[in-house]
């Protein structure tokens, strides 16, 4: 990936996302959720998407709104069912959306593997459970493991706190969650940030996502998190 | 399957979940690194003695998590795994999800405490889905926690509302993990489980013999 | 691991290391090399050690001195042969030390796997080379991979810049190198630092090694890096 | 094996390694993320034009590495992979070894430039050991770089001191990577290599036909 572009609008940031793309969407609940990029993606119109994210939408905003607009064919996530996941629940019960439930750690580690060039890895999670079905099992040093494959994205949409103009990123508190991993696992990583600063303003010891993983940056207005219907 | 009775009844009544949380808090070693699962186990934090040095991990990416945030301290970027706003203690550290789950799956946590639908005498755990066709499956980090911590404790009522035991010879609900639970804390008593079978550690408001009978186990 | 201990001397920090232990030793050249802990280990006297480190000692100090003292049975490293690796070179040519050459990225990733509970992983490095000998090969999505297993240590000896009293660590520049990975892969991690501060003095966003990975900490005098014979 | 001759001779003399470094610097795209191997390839940094926006990676854990450190700027905690003291440019980032090699092996670097003992017409690379019994093997990050970057360039003299070609039908030295090199820069000329065989891009002080003959290849 060459140097990150800094774009003027979220619409420019999501331009060109093709129908049928696999999109990694950051966030854990509201924290780190790239709401502005998702709104832009809804306007942009890409269809038949596969979404990889920890949850499957809260309330009627963000991912839930993308689902409600009928743009999503399949969701890979660890925890779709929540108190306020009514949009997903409805689509799922009507058979209008595919679901692959992935243990949260596998979701993270499989994306890390995609970013790190690992072809597959043996993991102890889910051995002996229904989620082991169809997976290759192997015993190593007396412990049972399942073979897990990478999850690669065409795009990642993530939220971060501050970017420098090179594309280095820092996050805030537990809003860091999936962002740094997804940035490594996607062909094109698109980031919404609260602020863009000059190179040299971020402490090089504290950069969490190095610039090499970032393709497009857009600064957005600070979000009020008191979103109706989402927690 | 053997059961070692212990007739030392430690309370004259069944414990409330809050009382049970206090019992578990007492058993967590000083200085331990601990993950408290979503729901009832979260209560345990309120009972940890000051100066216990217990460090709480939350799988969404933090060590040394503090109590629930109230009022102006609420920060939407700082929540626990149940998405409840929390606080940060001095000496906290943040990390991303792959690092957080590597910490769990690598066996670095001393204790995690989870809720459960069922636990088997040999330590099998079922706590993620009822398996009913109308239930949308959702696993979160439950399977990672089940295989990750050095000791996995379960906190639950011993019987369902309709009176069925939840500590069972073999789980009928879909499994979360195989042979992973080492101890089960319930309103009726505390049990060690594992490859050697179940052992009653202490009971509340009921004798070990009575409990063994209700669980349908012959004492050896 | 429970809370980190802060020790008064490097001798106390390395107490109890058993003969036959596998020890992960941080550092890349001089940067991040835990010289004071290695000196203490030489005094401590543990024998028949397996050392995992990027290099096999420079000049006559540090790892080279441990090797010269005859304490090391085997070295796993990526780059033993250097302009100033005369101690290792001599022992190796005399058949007095075993060597396993591991590509640098495999060294790091295999230790990460040990720390992360990964049973094994498929990796593209070294396919078709002499270092593939004896390794299981598999083709995944048209690319060839080798199966690599974790490297776990009984102890890690690493150098960091600042620790807080909980055990959180930060490093300095490229002296970070293997330290954070080794800390996750050892049963007992022993760290020498330039400074110990109170909890709360390190920025929680910038902690590199969280306290859970650290067992023993000792503060040492700032090192002059102009070591005779070592670069 | 075919060879596409290109008789555009670009210099009237064999290039020095310094001149060759300038040629490679010219070919690196603006804004690329680049790893320059230990030894001769390090020289390329001196020839990157100001404002090229090229970001240098060093596998010991840094992006946006600056030039060699001199005098008071020498910091023993800040070196390149050859353990030479270097500097930091604005927008630099540090990371540990597992993250650094994940970056390489995940295919995120645009270009890496390595030295070599031999390169085969199909892109096989030999640059880590002569395989002689008296040589102590040492691989460092060579095998990770060979399979990691989108484009792997080699910088070398085309012939050994005793006149043997180093661009060969098949490597006789132990391999570093299979089919991984895409271009070879030498004092005599520049070659594309890969599954379709070798192609001469330009030559220095010698014609493509003469070069093909010295390499022992029949032109088609």
mmCIF file with all atom_site columns, N, CA, C and O in Angstrom, chain A residues 84-114:
data_model
loop_
_atom_site.group_PDB
_atom_site.id
_atom_site.type_symbol
_atom_site.label_atom_id
_atom_site.label_alt_id
_atom_site.label_comp_id
_atom_site.label_asym_id
_atom_site.label_entity_id
_atom_site.label_seq_id
_atom_site.pdbx_PDB_ins_code
_atom_site.Cartn_x
_atom_site.Cartn_y
_atom_site.Cartn_z
_atom_site.occupancy
_atom_site.B_iso_or_equiv
_atom_site.pdbx_formal_charge
_atom_site.auth_seq_id
_atom_site.auth_comp_id
_atom_site.auth_asym_id
_atom_site.auth_atom_id
_atom_site.pdbx_PDB_model_num
ATOM 1   N N  . UNK A 1 84  ? -30.827 -5.152  21.619 1.00 0.00 ? 84  UNK A N  1
ATOM 2   C CA . UNK A 1 84  ? -31.318 -4.187  20.636 1.00 0.00 ? 84  UNK A CA 1
ATOM 3   C C  . UNK A 1 84  ? -30.915 -4.553  19.203 1.00 0.00 ? 84  UNK A C  1
ATOM 4   O O  . UNK A 1 84  ? -30.688 -3.697  18.365 1.00 0.00 ? 84  UNK A O  1
ATOM 5   N N  . UNK A 1 85  ? -30.835 -5.854  18.923 1.00 0.00 ? 85  UNK A N  1
ATOM 6   C CA . UNK A 1 85  ? -30.431 -6.287  17.572 1.00 0.00 ? 85  UNK A CA 1
ATOM 7   C C  . UNK A 1 85  ? -31.652 -6.678  16.743 1.00 0.00 ? 85  UNK A C  1
ATOM 8   O O  . UNK A 1 85  ? -31.616 -7.634  15.986 1.00 0.00 ? 85  UNK A O  1
ATOM 9   N N  . UNK A 1 86  ? -32.738 -5.912  16.904 1.00 0.00 ? 86  UNK A N  1
ATOM 10  C CA . UNK A 1 86  ? -33.997 -6.301  16.263 1.00 0.00 ? 86  UNK A CA 1
ATOM 11  C C  . UNK A 1 86  ? -33.919 -6.335  14.746 1.00 0.00 ? 86  UNK A C  1
ATOM 12  O O  . UNK A 1 86  ? -34.593 -7.148  14.116 1.00 0.00 ? 86  UNK A O  1
ATOM 13  N N  . UNK A 1 87  ? -33.117 -5.496  14.137 1.00 0.00 ? 87  UNK A N  1
ATOM 14  C CA . UNK A 1 87  ? -33.037 -5.496  12.668 1.00 0.00 ? 87  UNK A CA 1
ATOM 15  C C  . UNK A 1 87  ? -32.440 -6.814  12.180 1.00 0.00 ? 87  UNK A C  1
ATOM 16  O O  . UNK A 1 87  ? -33.023 -7.506  11.337 1.00 0.00 ? 87  UNK A O  1
ATOM 17  N N  . UNK A 1 88  ? -31.290 -7.173  12.743 1.00 0.00 ? 88  UNK A N  1
ATOM 18  C CA . UNK A 1 88  ? -30.689 -8.456  12.359 1.00 0.00 ? 88  UNK A CA 1
ATOM 19  C C  . UNK A 1 88  ? -31.622 -9.617  12.671 1.00 0.00 ? 88  UNK A C  1
ATOM 20  O O  . UNK A 1 88  ? -31.829 -10.501 11.833 1.00 0.00 ? 88  UNK A O  1
ATOM 21  N N  . UNK A 1 89  ? -32.169 -9.631  13.884 1.00 0.00 ? 89  UNK A N  1
ATOM 22  C CA . UNK A 1 89  ? -33.019 -10.752 14.316 1.00 0.00 ? 89  UNK A CA 1
ATOM 23  C C  . UNK A 1 89  ? -34.143 -10.988 13.299 1.00 0.00 ? 89  UNK A C  1
ATOM 24  O O  . UNK A 1 89  ? -34.411 -12.131 12.916 1.00 0.00 ? 89  UNK A O  1
ATOM 25  N N  . UNK A 1 90  ? -34.779 -9.887  12.864 1.00 0.00 ? 90  UNK A N  1
ATOM 26  C CA . UNK A 1 90  ? -35.889 -10.003 11.914 1.00 0.00 ? 90  UNK A CA 1
ATOM 27  C C  . UNK A 1 90  ? -35.430 -10.598 10.594 1.00 0.00 ? 90  UNK A C  1
ATOM 28  O O  . UNK A 1 90  ? -36.042 -11.550 10.069 1.00 0.00 ? 90  UNK A O  1
ATOM 29  N N  . UNK A 1 91  ? -34.353 -10.065 10.044 1.00 0.00 ? 91  UNK A N  1
ATOM 30  C CA . UNK A 1 91  ? -33.845 -10.556 8.755  1.00 0.00 ? 91  UNK A CA 1
ATOM 31  C C  . UNK A 1 91  ? -33.452 -12.022 8.853  1.00 0.00 ? 91  UNK A C  1
ATOM 32  O O  . UNK A 1 91  ? -33.696 -12.820 7.946  1.00 0.00 ? 91  UNK A O  1
ATOM 33  N N  . UNK A 1 92  ? -32.831 -12.378 9.983  1.00 0.00 ? 92  UNK A N  1
ATOM 34  C CA . UNK A 1 92  ? -32.361 -13.754 10.159 1.00 0.00 ? 92  UNK A CA 1
ATOM 35  C C  . UNK A 1 92  ? -33.537 -14.721 10.234 1.00 0.00 ? 92  UNK A C  1
ATOM 36  O O  . UNK A 1 92  ? -33.552 -15.760 9.573  1.00 0.00 ? 92  UNK A O  1
ATOM 37  N N  . UNK A 1 93  ? -34.532 -14.354 11.022 1.00 0.00 ? 93  UNK A N  1
ATOM 38  C CA . UNK A 1 93  ? -35.688 -15.250 11.167 1.00 0.00 ? 93  UNK A CA 1
ATOM 39  C C  . UNK A 1 93  ? -36.466 -15.372 9.868  1.00 0.00 ? 93  UNK A C  1
ATOM 40  O O  . UNK A 1 93  ? -37.093 -16.403 9.599  1.00 0.00 ? 93  UNK A O  1
ATOM 41  N N  . UNK A 1 94  ? -36.417 -14.332 9.025  1.00 0.00 ? 94  UNK A N  1
ATOM 42  C CA . UNK A 1 94  ? -37.081 -14.407 7.717  1.00 0.00 ? 94  UNK A CA 1
ATOM 43  C C  . UNK A 1 94  ? -36.198 -15.096 6.680  1.00 0.00 ? 94  UNK A C  1
ATOM 44  O O  . UNK A 1 94  ? -36.579 -15.183 5.509  1.00 0.00 ? 94  UNK A O  1
ATOM 45  N N  . UNK A 1 95  ? -34.995 -15.517 7.085  1.00 0.00 ? 95  UNK A N  1
ATOM 46  C CA . UNK A 1 95  ? -34.107 -16.201 6.141  1.00 0.00 ? 95  UNK A CA 1
ATOM 47  C C  . UNK A 1 95  ? -33.530 -15.272 5.086  1.00 0.00 ? 95  UNK A C  1
ATOM 48  O O  . UNK A 1 95  ? -33.112 -15.699 4.021  1.00 0.00 ? 95  UNK A O  1
ATOM 49  N N  . UNK A 1 96  ? -33.482 -13.971 5.400  1.00 0.00 ? 96  UNK A N  1
ATOM 50  C CA . UNK A 1 96  ? -33.001 -13.007 4.406  1.00 0.00 ? 96  UNK A CA 1
ATOM 51  C C  . UNK A 1 96  ? -31.526 -12.676 4.572  1.00 0.00 ? 96  UNK A C  1
ATOM 52  O O  . UNK A 1 96  ? -30.999 -11.822 3.854  1.00 0.00 ? 96  UNK A O  1
ATOM 53  N N  . UNK A 1 97  ? -30.873 -13.293 5.557  1.00 0.00 ? 97  UNK A N  1
ATOM 54  C CA . UNK A 1 97  ? -29.453 -13.000 5.743  1.00 0.00 ? 97  UNK A CA 1
ATOM 55  C C  . UNK A 1 97  ? -28.752 -14.268 6.245  1.00 0.00 ? 97  UNK A C  1
ATOM 56  O O  . UNK A 1 97  ? -29.317 -15.041 7.017  1.00 0.00 ? 97  UNK A O  1
ATOM 57  N N  . UNK A 1 98  ? -27.533 -14.491 5.747  1.00 0.00 ? 98  UNK A N  1
ATOM 58  C CA . UNK A 1 98  ? -26.729 -15.624 6.220  1.00 0.00 ? 98  UNK A CA 1
ATOM 59  C C  . UNK A 1 98  ? -25.938 -15.205 7.444  1.00 0.00 ? 98  UNK A C  1
ATOM 60  O O  . UNK A 1 98  ? -25.504 -14.057 7.543  1.00 0.00 ? 98  UNK A O  1
ATOM 61  N N  . UNK A 1 99  ? -25.705 -16.167 8.339  1.00 0.00 ? 99  UNK A N  1
ATOM 62  C CA . UNK A 1 99  ? -24.936 -15.891 9.553  1.00 0.00 ? 99  UNK A CA 1
ATOM 63  C C  . UNK A 1 99  ? -23.856 -16.952 9.724  1.00 0.00 ? 99  UNK A C  1
ATOM 64  O O  . UNK A 1 99  ? -24.133 -18.151 9.626  1.00 0.00 ? 99  UNK A O  1
ATOM 65  N N  . UNK A 1 100 ? -22.609 -16.530 9.964  1.00 0.00 ? 100 UNK A N  1
ATOM 66  C CA . UNK A 1 100 ? -21.578 -17.457 10.427 1.00 0.00 ? 100 UNK A CA 1
ATOM 67  C C  . UNK A 1 100 ? -21.115 -16.959 11.795 1.00 0.00 ? 100 UNK A C  1
ATOM 68  O O  . UNK A 1 100 ? -20.558 -15.867 11.903 1.00 0.00 ? 100 UNK A O  1
ATOM 69  N N  . UNK A 1 101 ? -21.409 -17.763 12.827 1.00 0.00 ? 101 UNK A N  1
ATOM 70  C CA . UNK A 1 101 ? -20.986 -17.388 14.181 1.00 0.00 ? 101 UNK A CA 1
ATOM 71  C C  . UNK A 1 101 ? -19.542 -17.830 14.386 1.00 0.00 ? 101 UNK A C  1
ATOM 72  O O  . UNK A 1 101 ? -19.226 -19.006 14.199 1.00 0.00 ? 101 UNK A O  1
ATOM 73  N N  . UNK A 1 102 ? -18.695 -16.901 14.748 1.00 0.00 ? 102 UNK A N  1
ATOM 74  C CA . UNK A 1 102 ? -17.261 -17.161 14.948 1.00 0.00 ? 102 UNK A CA 1
ATOM 75  C C  . UNK A 1 102 ? -16.901 -16.729 16.358 1.00 0.00 ? 102 UNK A C  1
ATOM 76  O O  . UNK A 1 102 ? -17.178 -15.588 16.732 1.00 0.00 ? 102 UNK A O  1
ATOM 77  N N  . UNK A 1 103 ? -16.283 -17.620 17.158 1.00 0.00 ? 103 UNK A N  1
ATOM 78  C CA . UNK A 1 103 ? -15.858 -17.176 18.491 1.00 0.00 ? 103 UNK A CA 1
ATOM 79  C C  . UNK A 1 103 ? -15.014 -15.891 18.383 1.00 0.00 ? 103 UNK A C  1
ATOM 80  O O  . UNK A 1 103 ? -14.204 -15.753 17.459 1.00 0.00 ? 103 UNK A O  1
ATOM 81  N N  . UNK A 1 104 ? -15.222 -14.998 19.326 1.00 0.00 ? 104 UNK A N  1
ATOM 82  C CA . UNK A 1 104 ? -14.624 -13.660 19.266 1.00 0.00 ? 104 UNK A CA 1
ATOM 83  C C  . UNK A 1 104 ? -13.103 -13.687 19.084 1.00 0.00 ? 104 UNK A C  1
ATOM 84  O O  . UNK A 1 104 ? -12.545 -12.927 18.307 1.00 0.00 ? 104 UNK A O  1
ATOM 85  N N  . UNK A 1 105 ? -12.449 -14.601 19.796 1.00 0.00 ? 105 UNK A N  1
ATOM 86  C CA . UNK A 1 105 ? -10.999 -14.702 19.667 1.00 0.00 ? 105 UNK A CA 1
ATOM 87  C C  . UNK A 1 105 ? -10.583 -15.224 18.305 1.00 0.00 ? 105 UNK A C  1
ATOM 88  O O  . UNK A 1 105 ? -9.546  -14.826 17.755 1.00 0.00 ? 105 UNK A O  1
ATOM 89  N N  . UNK A 1 106 ? -11.381 -16.122 17.739 1.00 0.00 ? 106 UNK A N  1
ATOM 90  C CA . UNK A 1 106 ? -11.067 -16.616 16.405 1.00 0.00 ? 106 UNK A CA 1
ATOM 91  C C  . UNK A 1 106 ? -11.273 -15.533 15.356 1.00 0.00 ? 106 UNK A C  1
ATOM 92  O O  . UNK A 1 106 ? -10.518 -15.430 14.387 1.00 0.00 ? 106 UNK A O  1
ATOM 93  N N  . UNK A 1 107 ? -12.311 -14.729 15.557 1.00 0.00 ? 107 UNK A N  1
ATOM 94  C CA . UNK A 1 107 ? -12.560 -13.612 14.638 1.00 0.00 ? 107 UNK A CA 1
ATOM 95  C C  . UNK A 1 107 ? -11.307 -12.732 14.595 1.00 0.00 ? 107 UNK A C  1
ATOM 96  O O  . UNK A 1 107 ? -10.798 -12.397 13.520 1.00 0.00 ? 107 UNK A O  1
ATOM 97  N N  . UNK A 1 108 ? -10.790 -12.380 15.767 1.00 0.00 ? 108 UNK A N  1
ATOM 98  C CA . UNK A 1 108 ? -9.609  -11.517 15.844 1.00 0.00 ? 108 UNK A CA 1
ATOM 99  C C  . UNK A 1 108 ? -8.371  -12.222 15.280 1.00 0.00 ? 108 UNK A C  1
ATOM 100 O O  . UNK A 1 108 ? -7.645  -11.666 14.450 1.00 0.00 ? 108 UNK A O  1
ATOM 101 N N  . UNK A 1 109 ? -8.146  -13.464 15.704 1.00 0.00 ? 109 UNK A N  1
ATOM 102 C CA . UNK A 1 109 ? -6.922  -14.164 15.311 1.00 0.00 ? 109 UNK A CA 1
ATOM 103 C C  . UNK A 1 109 ? -6.947  -14.533 13.822 1.00 0.00 ? 109 UNK A C  1
ATOM 104 O O  . UNK A 1 109 ? -5.902  -14.524 13.167 1.00 0.00 ? 109 UNK A O  1
ATOM 105 N N  . UNK A 1 110 ? -8.115  -14.851 13.286 1.00 0.00 ? 110 UNK A N  1
ATOM 106 C CA . UNK A 1 110 ? -8.196  -15.182 11.850 1.00 0.00 ? 110 UNK A CA 1
ATOM 107 C C  . UNK A 1 110 ? -7.920  -13.939 10.999 1.00 0.00 ? 110 UNK A C  1
ATOM 108 O O  . UNK A 1 110 ? -7.319  -14.042 9.932  1.00 0.00 ? 110 UNK A O  1
ATOM 109 N N  . UNK A 1 111 ? -8.327  -12.775 11.458 1.00 0.00 ? 111 UNK A N  1
ATOM 110 C CA . UNK A 1 111 ? -7.975  -11.550 10.728 1.00 0.00 ? 111 UNK A CA 1
ATOM 111 C C  . UNK A 1 111 ? -6.501  -11.230 10.904 1.00 0.00 ? 111 UNK A C  1
ATOM 112 O O  . UNK A 1 111 ? -5.840  -10.804 9.968  1.00 0.00 ? 111 UNK A O  1
ATOM 113 N N  . UNK A 1 112 ? -5.981  -11.442 12.106 1.00 0.00 ? 112 UNK A N  1
ATOM 114 C CA . UNK A 1 112 ? -4.533  -11.242 12.279 1.00 0.00 ? 112 UNK A CA 1
ATOM 115 C C  . UNK A 1 112 ? -3.751  -12.128 11.318 1.00 0.00 ? 112 UNK A C  1
ATOM 116 O O  . UNK A 1 112 ? -2.791  -11.699 10.685 1.00 0.00 ? 112 UNK A O  1
ATOM 117 N N  . UNK A 1 113 ? -4.177  -13.398 11.205 1.00 0.00 ? 113 UNK A N  1
ATOM 118 C CA . UNK A 1 113 ? -3.489  -14.335 10.311 1.00 0.00 ? 113 UNK A CA 1
ATOM 119 C C  . UNK A 1 113 ? -3.513  -13.816 8.872  1.00 0.00 ? 113 UNK A C  1
ATOM 120 O O  . UNK A 1 113 ? -2.507  -13.888 8.159  1.00 0.00 ? 113 UNK A O  1
ATOM 121 N N  . UNK A 1 114 ? -4.654  -13.279 8.452  1.00 0.00 ? 114 UNK A N  1
ATOM 122 C CA . UNK A 1 114 ? -4.748  -12.731 7.090  1.00 0.00 ? 114 UNK A CA 1
ATOM 123 C C  . UNK A 1 114 ? -3.730  -11.616 6.908  1.00 0.00 ? 114 UNK A C  1
ATOM 124 O O  . UNK A 1 114 ? -3.060  -11.518 5.881  1.00 0.00 ? 114 UNK A O  1
#
